[in-house]
Amino acid sequence: MRLLIACDDSGSIKELICNKNTNTSVQTAPQPFHLGAHLPEGFGSRVEIMKMIGPQHLLVARANGSIQLIELKRVDRDVSVKDPAKEPIFQVSEMHAASTISGLFDEARLLSIHKSSKKRSRPRDGFVALELVPQTSDRVFSATKSGLVHVLSIENGELKLISSNSVKAPLEFAQVYDLVAAQKTRQKKRASAKLTFAYGGEENLVKIAQFTSSYKTIEQIWEAKNVSNDRLDLKVPVWPMKLKFLEPASAAVDEGKVNYQFVTINRLGLFREYRTLTGRKPMLSKALLPKNEFATQLQVINSDVTPAGNIRSNSFENLQFVTSDLKKNVFSFNAASGSLGKYGNGDITGHASFLNIEKKYLLQGGLDRYVRVFDAESRAVICKCYTGSKISSVVLVDEEEIDVPQLNENKKRRPKHKDDKAEAEDDEKLWSTLESSAKKLKKS
């Protein structure tokens, strides 16, 4: 199993190579084969998002407002032991920043918005999205907290900025729609091929927008509406945190109508289901976390997902999700039945700042400096490794197991055991000696 881990303290990317059942907190458990740091640029330039775009290239968004294209190369590791035949054989990665684009933030715009925010600390701009544009291999979509939306190209191993636009800020997410094939089968309209994304944030209702074919301008095509006031006739806070698209409704609709389905998680732990054909308000709004607990993540675990994390299904029924709070809990839940359990069984001791589903695994990292890999559905721990730094992003490169050479049994030193007859004779001699000593003591 090979993982790439973004570490905040040094701003580096660490490569972890281990087998399943590795656990650095248990001395008798298998330990990692390799943990190496690459491209350290300091805390101010720490990595916020990582995306693999092929076996040899990695996209990285850093906290200094830059996006990097990193080349990876596998090399044989150095074996500096007396008997290399007894060491496991594997390759490690070398990383090189092939191209960088900087100046993608606008903190002044974020500061002006912060005046009406409930957050007390001074805002810092950051990336909220980094994805390949669907159905392309050389176009990159990115978005920032300040509402800047960039499209980049990859040409001959070099990043180039195609366009920069702005949407209403602040943003907590910008989710790319990559269910285009399903959209085309249900809606015969060319507009479905346009780059579509949803965004939202603090006091910023969910909106769906589209780029023009040349990525020069953005057009908003739909906006959600807040739920009705609460029982005290007070406004319900608007703060969507994450969104996942589903395939469009299967019913025949007019080509002119906006046909999208999606689910969101609210800052206050409210899970919501939307269908644009039925209206702007959610069809379902359900509290998942206890009162005053804040939710931060949303990942689906029991359905096939796209590269962007969207759901390859047009039904809301029986979907299972993962979310986390601002403490240390990572929950699994069903929208209909509620909580299904926790990941880690209390082992996680810090906020889970990163969660992602890759294949059948849940990747988790955060403030306690451990990277964990869980079986997504059973919640069993696959591996747990200490990295020495707060974790902001994790990528599963492969899940191959490494063969560990076994020592030759004939060469192992083993204590020589006496046979049963010899041991019995020794016991008799010992008892005879003890009895004679006892008789001498009585006579004296």
Tab-separated table of C-alpha atoms in Angstrom:
chain	number	residue	atom	x	y	z
A	1	MET	CA	0.000	0.000	0.000
A	2	ARG	CA	1.464	3.343	-1.081
A	3	LEU	CA	0.108	6.674	0.228
A	4	LEU	CA	1.034	10.303	-0.397
A	5	ILE	CA	0.415	12.484	2.664
A	6	ALA	CA	0.356	16.296	2.809
A	7	CYS	CA	1.987	17.417	6.073
A	8	ASP	CA	1.281	20.936	7.323
A	9	ASP	CA	4.208	21.549	9.691
A	10	SER	CA	6.928	21.287	7.049
A	11	GLY	CA	4.790	21.890	3.979
A	12	SER	CA	6.089	18.603	2.590
A	13	ILE	CA	4.572	15.579	0.879
A	14	LYS	CA	5.431	12.303	2.570
A	15	GLU	CA	5.384	8.942	0.844
A	16	LEU	CA	4.280	6.062	3.054
A	17	ILE	CA	4.808	2.452	2.003
A	18	CYS	CA	3.339	-0.264	4.190
A	19	ASN	CA	1.322	-3.461	4.191
A	20	LYS	CA	-2.141	-3.970	5.581
A	21	ASN	CA	-2.405	-4.330	9.391
A	22	THR	CA	0.502	-1.909	9.868
A	23	ASN	CA	0.177	-0.056	13.184
A	24	THR	CA	2.958	2.164	14.519
A	25	SER	CA	1.261	2.504	17.920
A	26	VAL	CA	1.690	-1.242	18.605
A	27	GLN	CA	5.280	-2.496	18.854
A	28	THR	CA	4.424	-6.077	17.909
A	29	ALA	CA	2.409	-5.064	14.825
A	30	PRO	CA	3.929	-4.737	11.327
A	31	GLN	CA	5.731	-1.420	10.829
A	32	PRO	CA	6.010	0.802	7.720
A	33	PHE	CA	8.704	-0.036	5.189
A	34	HIS	CA	9.276	3.576	4.178
A	35	LEU	CA	8.251	7.117	5.200
A	36	GLY	CA	10.075	9.791	3.227
A	37	ALA	CA	9.507	13.555	2.914
A	38	HIS	CA	9.599	15.450	-0.378
A	39	LEU	CA	9.357	19.108	-1.464
A	40	PRO	CA	9.223	20.817	1.972
A	41	GLU	CA	8.250	24.479	1.541
A	42	GLY	CA	7.281	25.455	5.090
A	43	PHE	CA	3.998	25.973	6.900
A	44	GLY	CA	3.055	29.079	4.907
A	45	SER	CA	3.223	27.053	1.694
A	46	ARG	CA	1.680	23.869	3.050
A	47	VAL	CA	-0.294	21.602	0.746
A	48	GLU	CA	-4.092	21.969	0.960
A	49	ILE	CA	-5.304	19.624	-1.817
A	50	MET	CA	-3.634	16.834	-3.819
A	51	LYS	CA	-4.968	15.036	-6.903
A	52	MET	CA	-3.334	12.251	-8.920
A	53	ILE	CA	-3.835	12.818	-12.654
A	54	GLY	CA	-1.954	9.773	-13.870
A	55	PRO	CA	0.653	7.334	-12.619
A	56	GLN	CA	3.458	9.902	-12.918
A	57	HIS	CA	1.812	13.275	-12.233
A	58	LEU	CA	0.334	14.929	-9.161
A	59	LEU	CA	-1.561	18.225	-8.888
A	60	VAL	CA	-0.937	20.163	-5.680
A	61	ALA	CA	-2.685	23.303	-4.378
A	62	ARG	CA	-0.672	25.151	-1.722
A	63	ALA	CA	-1.652	27.686	0.946
A	64	ASN	CA	0.456	30.424	-0.675
A	65	GLY	CA	-1.940	30.646	-3.630
A	66	SER	CA	-0.010	28.450	-6.041
A	67	ILE	CA	-0.813	25.258	-7.950
A	68	GLN	CA	1.991	22.866	-8.851
A	69	LEU	CA	2.330	20.040	-11.332
A	70	ILE	CA	4.622	17.452	-9.769
A	71	GLU	CA	6.351	14.649	-11.634
A	72	LEU	CA	6.840	11.333	-9.851
A	73	LYS	CA	9.531	8.827	-10.719
A	74	ARG	CA	10.013	5.384	-9.174
A	75	VAL	CA	13.578	4.374	-8.244
A	76	ASP	CA	15.068	1.433	-6.387
A	77	ARG	CA	15.648	2.212	-2.735
A	78	ASP	CA	19.105	2.118	-1.168
A	79	VAL	CA	19.737	-1.071	0.789
A	80	SER	CA	22.530	-0.486	3.298
A	81	VAL	CA	22.416	-3.735	5.240
A	82	LYS	CA	24.844	-6.638	5.403
A	83	ASP	CA	22.381	-9.119	3.948
A	84	PRO	CA	20.109	-7.373	1.391
A	85	ALA	CA	18.491	-10.695	0.507
A	86	LYS	CA	16.631	-10.535	3.809
A	87	GLU	CA	15.163	-7.079	3.051
A	88	PRO	CA	11.823	-6.474	1.268
A	89	ILE	CA	12.134	-5.303	-2.325
A	90	PHE	CA	10.215	-2.172	-3.387
A	91	GLN	CA	10.714	1.162	-5.102
A	92	VAL	CA	10.398	4.665	-3.676
A	93	SER	CA	9.342	7.871	-5.418
A	94	GLU	CA	11.346	10.893	-6.414
A	95	MET	CA	9.329	14.112	-6.818
A	96	HIS	CA	10.056	17.150	-8.924
A	97	ALA	CA	7.956	20.327	-9.295
A	98	ALA	CA	7.696	20.554	-13.081
A	99	SER	CA	5.518	23.686	-13.237
A	100	THR	CA	3.999	26.250	-10.866
A	101	ILE	CA	1.351	28.964	-11.213
A	102	SER	CA	1.120	31.546	-8.415
A	103	GLY	CA	-1.084	34.493	-7.463
A	104	LEU	CA	-4.416	32.651	-7.476
A	105	PHE	CA	-5.735	34.173	-4.192
A	106	ASP	CA	-7.560	37.427	-3.391
A	107	GLU	CA	-7.384	37.973	0.365
A	108	ALA	CA	-8.589	41.582	0.109
A	109	ARG	CA	-11.910	40.316	-1.260
A	110	LEU	CA	-12.189	37.847	1.589
A	111	LEU	CA	-11.430	40.496	4.232
A	112	SER	CA	-14.270	42.707	3.021
A	113	ILE	CA	-16.703	39.777	3.295
A	114	HIS	CA	-15.415	38.833	6.755
A	115	LYS	CA	-17.117	41.840	8.362
A	116	SER	CA	-20.435	39.980	8.366
A	117	SER	CA	-18.968	36.555	9.183
A	118	LYS	CA	-19.490	34.655	12.432
A	119	LYS	CA	-15.865	33.559	12.379
A	120	ARG	CA	-13.691	35.493	14.817
A	121	SER	CA	-10.218	34.790	13.463
A	122	ARG	CA	-8.759	36.734	10.553
A	123	PRO	CA	-9.660	34.916	7.339
A	124	ARG	CA	-7.022	33.400	5.116
A	125	ASP	CA	-7.736	32.548	1.536
A	126	GLY	CA	-7.347	28.936	0.538
A	127	PHE	CA	-8.288	26.391	-2.088
A	128	VAL	CA	-11.610	24.558	-1.788
A	129	ALA	CA	-11.492	22.605	-5.072
A	130	LEU	CA	-8.933	21.101	-7.437
A	131	GLU	CA	-10.193	18.715	-10.133
A	132	LEU	CA	-9.581	17.684	-13.699
A	133	VAL	CA	-12.320	19.058	-15.944
A	134	PRO	CA	-14.605	16.090	-16.778
A	135	GLN	CA	-13.894	14.306	-20.073
A	136	THR	CA	-10.489	16.004	-20.409
A	137	SER	CA	-6.960	15.109	-19.359
A	138	ASP	CA	-5.355	18.532	-19.792
A	139	ARG	CA	-7.800	20.983	-18.156
A	140	VAL	CA	-7.853	21.761	-14.437
A	141	PHE	CA	-10.645	23.383	-12.402
A	142	SER	CA	-9.836	25.151	-9.124
A	143	ALA	CA	-11.712	27.431	-6.725
A	144	THR	CA	-10.790	29.468	-3.642
A	145	LYS	CA	-12.547	30.607	-0.476
A	146	SER	CA	-12.613	34.162	-1.848
A	147	GLY	CA	-14.791	33.039	-4.768
A	148	LEU	CA	-12.158	32.967	-7.510
A	149	VAL	CA	-12.677	30.180	-10.050
A	150	HIS	CA	-9.728	29.301	-12.288
A	151	VAL	CA	-9.354	27.007	-15.284
A	152	LEU	CA	-5.820	25.905	-16.153
A	153	SER	CA	-4.353	23.860	-18.979
A	154	ILE	CA	-1.517	21.340	-18.993
A	155	GLU	CA	0.573	21.704	-22.136
A	156	ASN	CA	3.855	19.814	-22.582
A	157	GLY	CA	4.217	19.365	-18.839
A	158	GLU	CA	3.568	23.046	-18.068
A	159	LEU	CA	0.617	24.712	-16.331
A	160	LYS	CA	-1.004	27.700	-18.036
A	161	LEU	CA	-3.886	29.883	-16.834
A	162	ILE	CA	-6.811	29.894	-19.293
A	163	SER	CA	-9.332	31.993	-17.370
A	164	SER	CA	-10.160	33.471	-13.970
A	165	ASN	CA	-13.706	34.333	-12.908
A	166	SER	CA	-15.403	35.172	-9.636
A	167	VAL	CA	-18.596	34.021	-7.939
A	168	LYS	CA	-20.302	35.059	-4.734
A	169	ALA	CA	-18.070	34.376	-1.724
A	170	PRO	CA	-17.166	32.986	0.738
A	171	LEU	CA	-16.934	29.396	-0.479
A	172	GLU	CA	-16.714	26.235	1.581
A	173	PHE	CA	-16.869	24.011	-1.494
A	174	ALA	CA	-17.031	24.006	-5.286
A	175	GLN	CA	-18.215	20.620	-6.545
A	176	VAL	CA	-17.654	19.747	-10.203
A	177	TYR	CA	-20.435	17.853	-11.981
A	178	ASP	CA	-18.924	14.840	-13.778
A	179	LEU	CA	-22.055	12.742	-14.421
A	180	VAL	CA	-22.249	14.054	-17.973
A	181	ALA	CA	-22.860	10.653	-19.575
A	182	ALA	CA	-25.934	10.071	-17.411
A	183	GLN	CA	-27.130	13.599	-18.139
A	184	LYS	CA	-26.910	13.053	-21.900
A	185	THR	CA	-28.991	9.893	-21.778
A	186	ARG	CA	-31.843	11.685	-20.025
A	187	GLN	CA	-31.544	15.150	-21.568
A	188	LYS	CA	-30.709	15.513	-25.244
A	189	LYS	CA	-29.161	18.949	-25.043
A	190	ARG	CA	-25.684	20.064	-25.924
A	191	ALA	CA	-25.442	22.351	-22.918
A	192	SER	CA	-24.917	19.296	-20.709
A	193	ALA	CA	-21.350	19.067	-22.041
A	194	LYS	CA	-20.475	22.422	-20.482
A	195	LEU	CA	-18.382	22.504	-17.318
A	196	THR	CA	-20.965	22.627	-14.523
A	197	PHE	CA	-20.285	23.075	-10.812
A	198	ALA	CA	-22.097	23.889	-7.568
A	199	TYR	CA	-20.792	26.143	-4.822
A	200	GLY	CA	-21.818	27.635	-1.481
A	201	GLY	CA	-20.622	28.684	1.957
A	202	GLU	CA	-21.396	30.842	4.980
A	203	GLU	CA	-24.581	32.826	4.225
A	204	ASN	CA	-24.116	31.717	0.627
A	205	LEU	CA	-26.916	29.436	-0.585
A	206	VAL	CA	-26.108	26.549	-2.917
A	207	LYS	CA	-25.856	27.707	-6.517
A	208	ILE	CA	-25.294	25.810	-9.757
A	209	ALA	CA	-23.320	27.515	-12.520
A	210	GLN	CA	-21.925	26.693	-15.957
A	211	PHE	CA	-18.938	27.844	-17.961
A	212	THR	CA	-19.218	28.785	-21.583
A	213	SER	CA	-17.476	26.436	-23.988
A	214	SER	CA	-14.343	28.605	-23.992
A	215	TYR	CA	-14.245	28.879	-20.162
A	216	LYS	CA	-14.326	32.678	-20.428
A	217	THR	CA	-17.531	33.434	-18.518
A	218	ILE	CA	-19.749	31.803	-15.879
A	219	GLU	CA	-23.539	31.729	-15.956
A	220	GLN	CA	-25.602	30.893	-12.848
A	221	ILE	CA	-28.440	28.528	-13.797
A	222	TRP	CA	-30.008	27.668	-10.412
A	223	GLU	CA	-30.038	28.813	-6.774
A	224	ALA	CA	-31.390	27.067	-3.693
A	225	LYS	CA	-33.814	28.664	-1.275
A	226	ASN	CA	-33.485	28.547	2.499
A	227	VAL	CA	-35.847	26.403	4.549
A	228	SER	CA	-38.718	28.028	6.441
A	229	ASN	CA	-38.070	29.824	9.726
A	230	ASP	CA	-37.793	27.704	12.861
A	231	ARG	CA	-40.490	27.334	15.549
A	232	LEU	CA	-39.453	30.682	17.058
A	233	ASP	CA	-39.851	32.280	13.624
A	234	LEU	CA	-36.084	32.852	13.408
A	235	LYS	CA	-34.075	32.479	10.223
A	236	VAL	CA	-32.248	29.165	9.917
A	237	PRO	CA	-28.512	29.839	9.353
A	238	VAL	CA	-27.233	29.252	5.822
A	239	TRP	CA	-23.896	27.426	5.794
A	240	PRO	CA	-23.572	24.481	3.384
A	241	MET	CA	-20.240	22.676	3.832
A	242	LYS	CA	-20.136	19.874	1.252
A	243	LEU	CA	-22.211	18.742	-1.730
A	244	LYS	CA	-22.400	15.566	-3.821
A	245	PHE	CA	-24.339	15.283	-7.077
A	246	LEU	CA	-26.510	12.313	-8.021
A	247	GLU	CA	-27.537	11.321	-11.522
A	248	PRO	CA	-30.523	13.351	-12.806
A	249	ALA	CA	-34.107	12.254	-12.281
A	250	SER	CA	-35.144	9.517	-14.690
A	251	ALA	CA	-38.534	11.051	-15.488
A	252	ALA	CA	-38.866	12.697	-18.892
A	253	VAL	CA	-38.499	16.461	-18.597
A	254	ASP	CA	-38.450	19.434	-20.885
A	255	GLU	CA	-35.027	20.252	-22.279
A	256	GLY	CA	-35.280	23.787	-20.975
A	257	LYS	CA	-35.616	22.730	-17.329
A	258	VAL	CA	-32.668	22.418	-14.972
A	259	ASN	CA	-32.477	18.758	-13.940
A	260	TYR	CA	-30.030	18.030	-11.120
A	261	GLN	CA	-30.128	16.063	-7.882
A	262	PHE	CA	-27.705	16.451	-4.994
A	263	VAL	CA	-27.199	16.075	-1.253
A	264	THR	CA	-25.524	18.521	1.131
A	265	ILE	CA	-24.281	18.641	4.692
A	266	ASN	CA	-24.812	21.879	6.637
A	267	ARG	CA	-22.411	23.409	9.167
A	268	LEU	CA	-25.030	22.664	11.847
A	269	GLY	CA	-25.083	18.963	10.927
A	270	LEU	CA	-28.214	19.077	8.753
A	271	PHE	CA	-28.304	16.551	5.912
A	272	ARG	CA	-30.391	17.733	2.950
A	273	GLU	CA	-31.659	16.245	-0.311
A	274	TYR	CA	-32.427	18.430	-3.340
A	275	ARG	CA	-34.112	17.849	-6.699
A	276	THR	CA	-34.160	20.952	-8.881
A	277	LEU	CA	-37.281	19.774	-10.750
A	278	THR	CA	-39.378	19.886	-7.564
A	279	GLY	CA	-38.304	23.303	-6.341
A	280	ARG	CA	-35.570	25.335	-4.733
A	281	LYS	CA	-36.077	24.114	-1.168
A	282	PRO	CA	-34.726	20.738	0.021
A	283	MET	CA	-37.016	17.706	-0.140
A	284	LEU	CA	-35.483	16.446	3.125
A	285	SER	CA	-33.690	18.240	5.944
A	286	LYS	CA	-32.565	16.002	8.780
A	287	ALA	CA	-30.312	16.670	11.793
A	288	LEU	CA	-27.527	14.104	12.030
A	289	LEU	CA	-25.391	15.467	14.867
A	290	PRO	CA	-26.334	16.537	18.400
A	291	LYS	CA	-27.247	20.168	18.953
A	292	ASN	CA	-24.326	22.626	18.750
A	293	GLU	CA	-22.077	20.066	17.000
A	294	PHE	CA	-20.637	21.246	13.683
A	295	ALA	CA	-20.236	18.993	10.622
A	296	THR	CA	-17.362	19.383	8.171
A	297	GLN	CA	-17.273	16.454	5.709
A	298	LEU	CA	-19.510	14.377	3.437
A	299	GLN	CA	-18.491	11.193	1.603
A	300	VAL	CA	-20.666	8.374	0.248
A	301	ILE	CA	-19.545	4.816	1.088
A	302	ASN	CA	-22.026	2.289	-0.349
A	303	SER	CA	-22.388	3.449	-3.943
A	304	ASP	CA	-20.162	3.724	-6.979
A	305	VAL	CA	-18.682	7.224	-7.189
A	306	THR	CA	-17.082	9.312	-9.924
A	307	PRO	CA	-13.518	10.713	-9.815
A	308	ALA	CA	-14.976	13.917	-8.322
A	309	GLY	CA	-16.858	11.962	-5.640
A	310	ASN	CA	-20.344	12.242	-7.132
A	311	ILE	CA	-22.839	9.382	-6.858
A	312	ARG	CA	-23.582	7.076	-9.799
A	313	SER	CA	-27.223	6.620	-8.851
A	314	ASN	CA	-30.425	8.577	-9.342
A	315	SER	CA	-32.021	7.377	-6.098
A	316	PHE	CA	-31.655	8.857	-2.626
A	317	GLU	CA	-32.711	5.592	-0.976
A	318	ASN	CA	-30.339	3.564	1.226
A	319	LEU	CA	-27.341	5.820	0.657
A	320	GLN	CA	-24.721	5.635	3.414
A	321	PHE	CA	-22.409	8.543	4.142
A	322	VAL	CA	-19.457	9.533	6.296
A	323	THR	CA	-19.192	12.854	8.099
A	324	SER	CA	-17.065	14.314	10.895
A	325	ASP	CA	-17.450	16.967	13.567
A	326	LEU	CA	-15.000	19.574	14.854
A	327	LYS	CA	-13.956	17.382	17.782
A	328	LYS	CA	-12.602	13.921	16.980
A	329	ASN	CA	-15.570	11.900	15.756
A	330	VAL	CA	-16.020	10.325	12.330
A	331	PHE	CA	-19.567	9.031	11.846
A	332	SER	CA	-21.181	6.629	9.418
A	333	PHE	CA	-24.876	7.228	8.839
A	334	ASN	CA	-27.851	6.361	6.700
A	335	ALA	CA	-30.120	9.202	5.652
A	336	ALA	CA	-33.211	7.175	6.579
A	337	SER	CA	-32.162	5.334	9.750
A	338	GLY	CA	-29.569	7.732	11.149
A	339	SER	CA	-26.210	6.901	12.738
A	340	LEU	CA	-24.629	3.524	11.955
A	341	GLY	CA	-21.536	3.904	14.133
A	342	LYS	CA	-18.148	5.582	14.503
A	343	TYR	CA	-14.818	4.955	12.855
A	344	GLY	CA	-11.829	4.288	15.085
A	345	ASN	CA	-13.689	3.233	18.256
A	346	GLY	CA	-12.309	6.232	20.161
A	347	ASP	CA	-8.772	5.820	18.786
A	348	ILE	CA	-8.915	9.135	16.881
A	349	THR	CA	-7.793	11.848	19.317
A	350	GLY	CA	-7.922	14.981	17.139
A	351	HIS	CA	-10.134	16.677	14.577
A	352	ALA	CA	-10.329	14.688	11.323
A	353	SER	CA	-9.449	17.499	8.929
A	354	PHE	CA	-9.337	15.147	5.931
A	355	LEU	CA	-11.696	12.379	4.801
A	356	ASN	CA	-11.940	10.796	1.382
A	357	ILE	CA	-13.216	7.596	-0.181
A	358	GLU	CA	-10.902	5.857	-2.650
A	359	LYS	CA	-11.960	2.472	-3.988
A	360	LYS	CA	-13.283	0.594	-0.933
A	361	TYR	CA	-11.215	2.538	1.605
A	362	LEU	CA	-11.825	5.576	3.798
A	363	LEU	CA	-8.662	7.685	4.082
A	364	GLN	CA	-8.479	9.785	7.254
A	365	GLY	CA	-5.970	12.240	8.684
A	366	GLY	CA	-5.968	15.214	11.008
A	367	LEU	CA	-4.664	16.860	14.137
A	368	ASP	CA	-3.493	13.710	15.930
A	369	ARG	CA	-0.811	13.234	13.225
A	370	TYR	CA	-1.850	9.691	12.334
A	371	VAL	CA	-2.929	8.629	8.873
A	372	ARG	CA	-5.528	5.870	8.955
A	373	VAL	CA	-7.039	3.669	6.291
A	374	PHE	CA	-10.407	2.078	7.100
A	375	ASP	CA	-12.573	-0.402	5.285
A	376	ALA	CA	-15.332	2.026	4.319
A	377	GLU	CA	-18.324	-0.231	4.987
A	378	SER	CA	-17.156	-2.408	7.912
A	379	ARG	CA	-15.215	0.464	9.598
A	380	ALA	CA	-12.307	-1.930	10.329
A	381	VAL	CA	-8.818	-0.371	10.543
A	382	ILE	CA	-6.609	-1.426	7.623
A	383	CYS	CA	-3.512	0.505	8.693
A	384	LYS	CA	-2.514	3.273	11.097
A	385	CYS	CA	0.790	5.150	10.818
A	386	TYR	CA	2.262	8.112	12.684
A	387	THR	CA	3.490	10.865	10.353
A	388	GLY	CA	4.752	13.493	12.813
A	389	SER	CA	2.626	16.312	11.393
A	390	LYS	CA	-0.946	17.530	10.994
A	391	ILE	CA	-2.420	16.030	7.837
A	392	SER	CA	-4.391	18.038	5.275
A	393	SER	CA	-4.643	15.621	2.330
A	394	VAL	CA	-4.046	11.930	1.536
A	395	VAL	CA	-3.875	10.108	-1.807
A	396	LEU	CA	-3.934	6.338	-2.248
A	397	VAL	CA	-1.492	5.577	-5.075
A	398	ASP	CA	-1.842	1.790	-5.012
A	399	GLU	CA	-2.798	-1.010	-2.645
A	400	GLU	CA	-0.147	-3.568	-3.584
A	401	GLU	CA	1.268	-5.693	-0.772
A	402	ILE	CA	5.048	-6.038	-0.414
A	403	ASP	CA	6.566	-9.490	0.022
A	404	VAL	CA	8.618	-9.824	3.203
A	405	PRO	CA	11.435	-12.413	2.876
A	406	GLN	CA	11.299	-15.110	5.541
A	407	LEU	CA	14.463	-16.035	7.415
A	408	ASN	CA	15.859	-19.496	6.748
A	409	GLU	CA	14.476	-21.729	9.470
A	410	ASN	CA	17.652	-23.833	9.520
A	411	LYS	CA	19.821	-20.820	10.296
A	412	LYS	CA	17.719	-19.564	13.194
A	413	ARG	CA	19.304	-20.055	16.579
A	414	ARG	CA	17.072	-22.088	18.780
A	415	PRO	CA	17.656	-23.220	22.362
A	416	LYS	CA	18.560	-26.890	22.647
A	417	HIS	CA	15.850	-28.749	24.561
A	418	LYS	CA	16.658	-31.921	26.476
A	419	ASP	CA	14.520	-34.977	25.999
A	420	ASP	CA	11.937	-36.023	28.598
A	421	LYS	CA	14.092	-38.842	30.065
A	422	ALA	CA	17.059	-36.548	30.752
A	423	GLU	CA	14.792	-33.937	32.359
A	424	ALA	CA	13.280	-36.596	34.640
A	425	GLU	CA	16.764	-37.718	35.769
A	426	ASP	CA	17.732	-34.129	36.542
A	427	ASP	CA	14.564	-33.711	38.614
A	428	GLU	CA	15.377	-36.851	40.633
A	429	LYS	CA	18.910	-35.613	41.353
A	430	LEU	CA	17.558	-32.250	42.489
A	431	TRP	CA	15.032	-33.818	44.875
A	432	SER	CA	17.714	-36.166	46.287
A	433	THR	CA	19.994	-33.226	46.986
A	434	LEU	CA	17.204	-31.278	48.707
A	435	GLU	CA	16.188	-34.282	50.871
A	436	SER	CA	19.776	-34.944	52.026
A	437	SER	CA	20.205	-31.277	52.894
A	438	ALA	CA	16.988	-31.342	54.948
A	439	LYS	CA	18.154	-34.458	56.915
A	440	LYS	CA	21.481	-32.824	57.776
A	441	LEU	CA	19.689	-29.754	59.125
A	442	LYS	CA	17.477	-31.922	61.404
A	443	LYS	CA	20.501	-33.806	62.861
A	444	SER	CA	22.293	-30.587	63.645
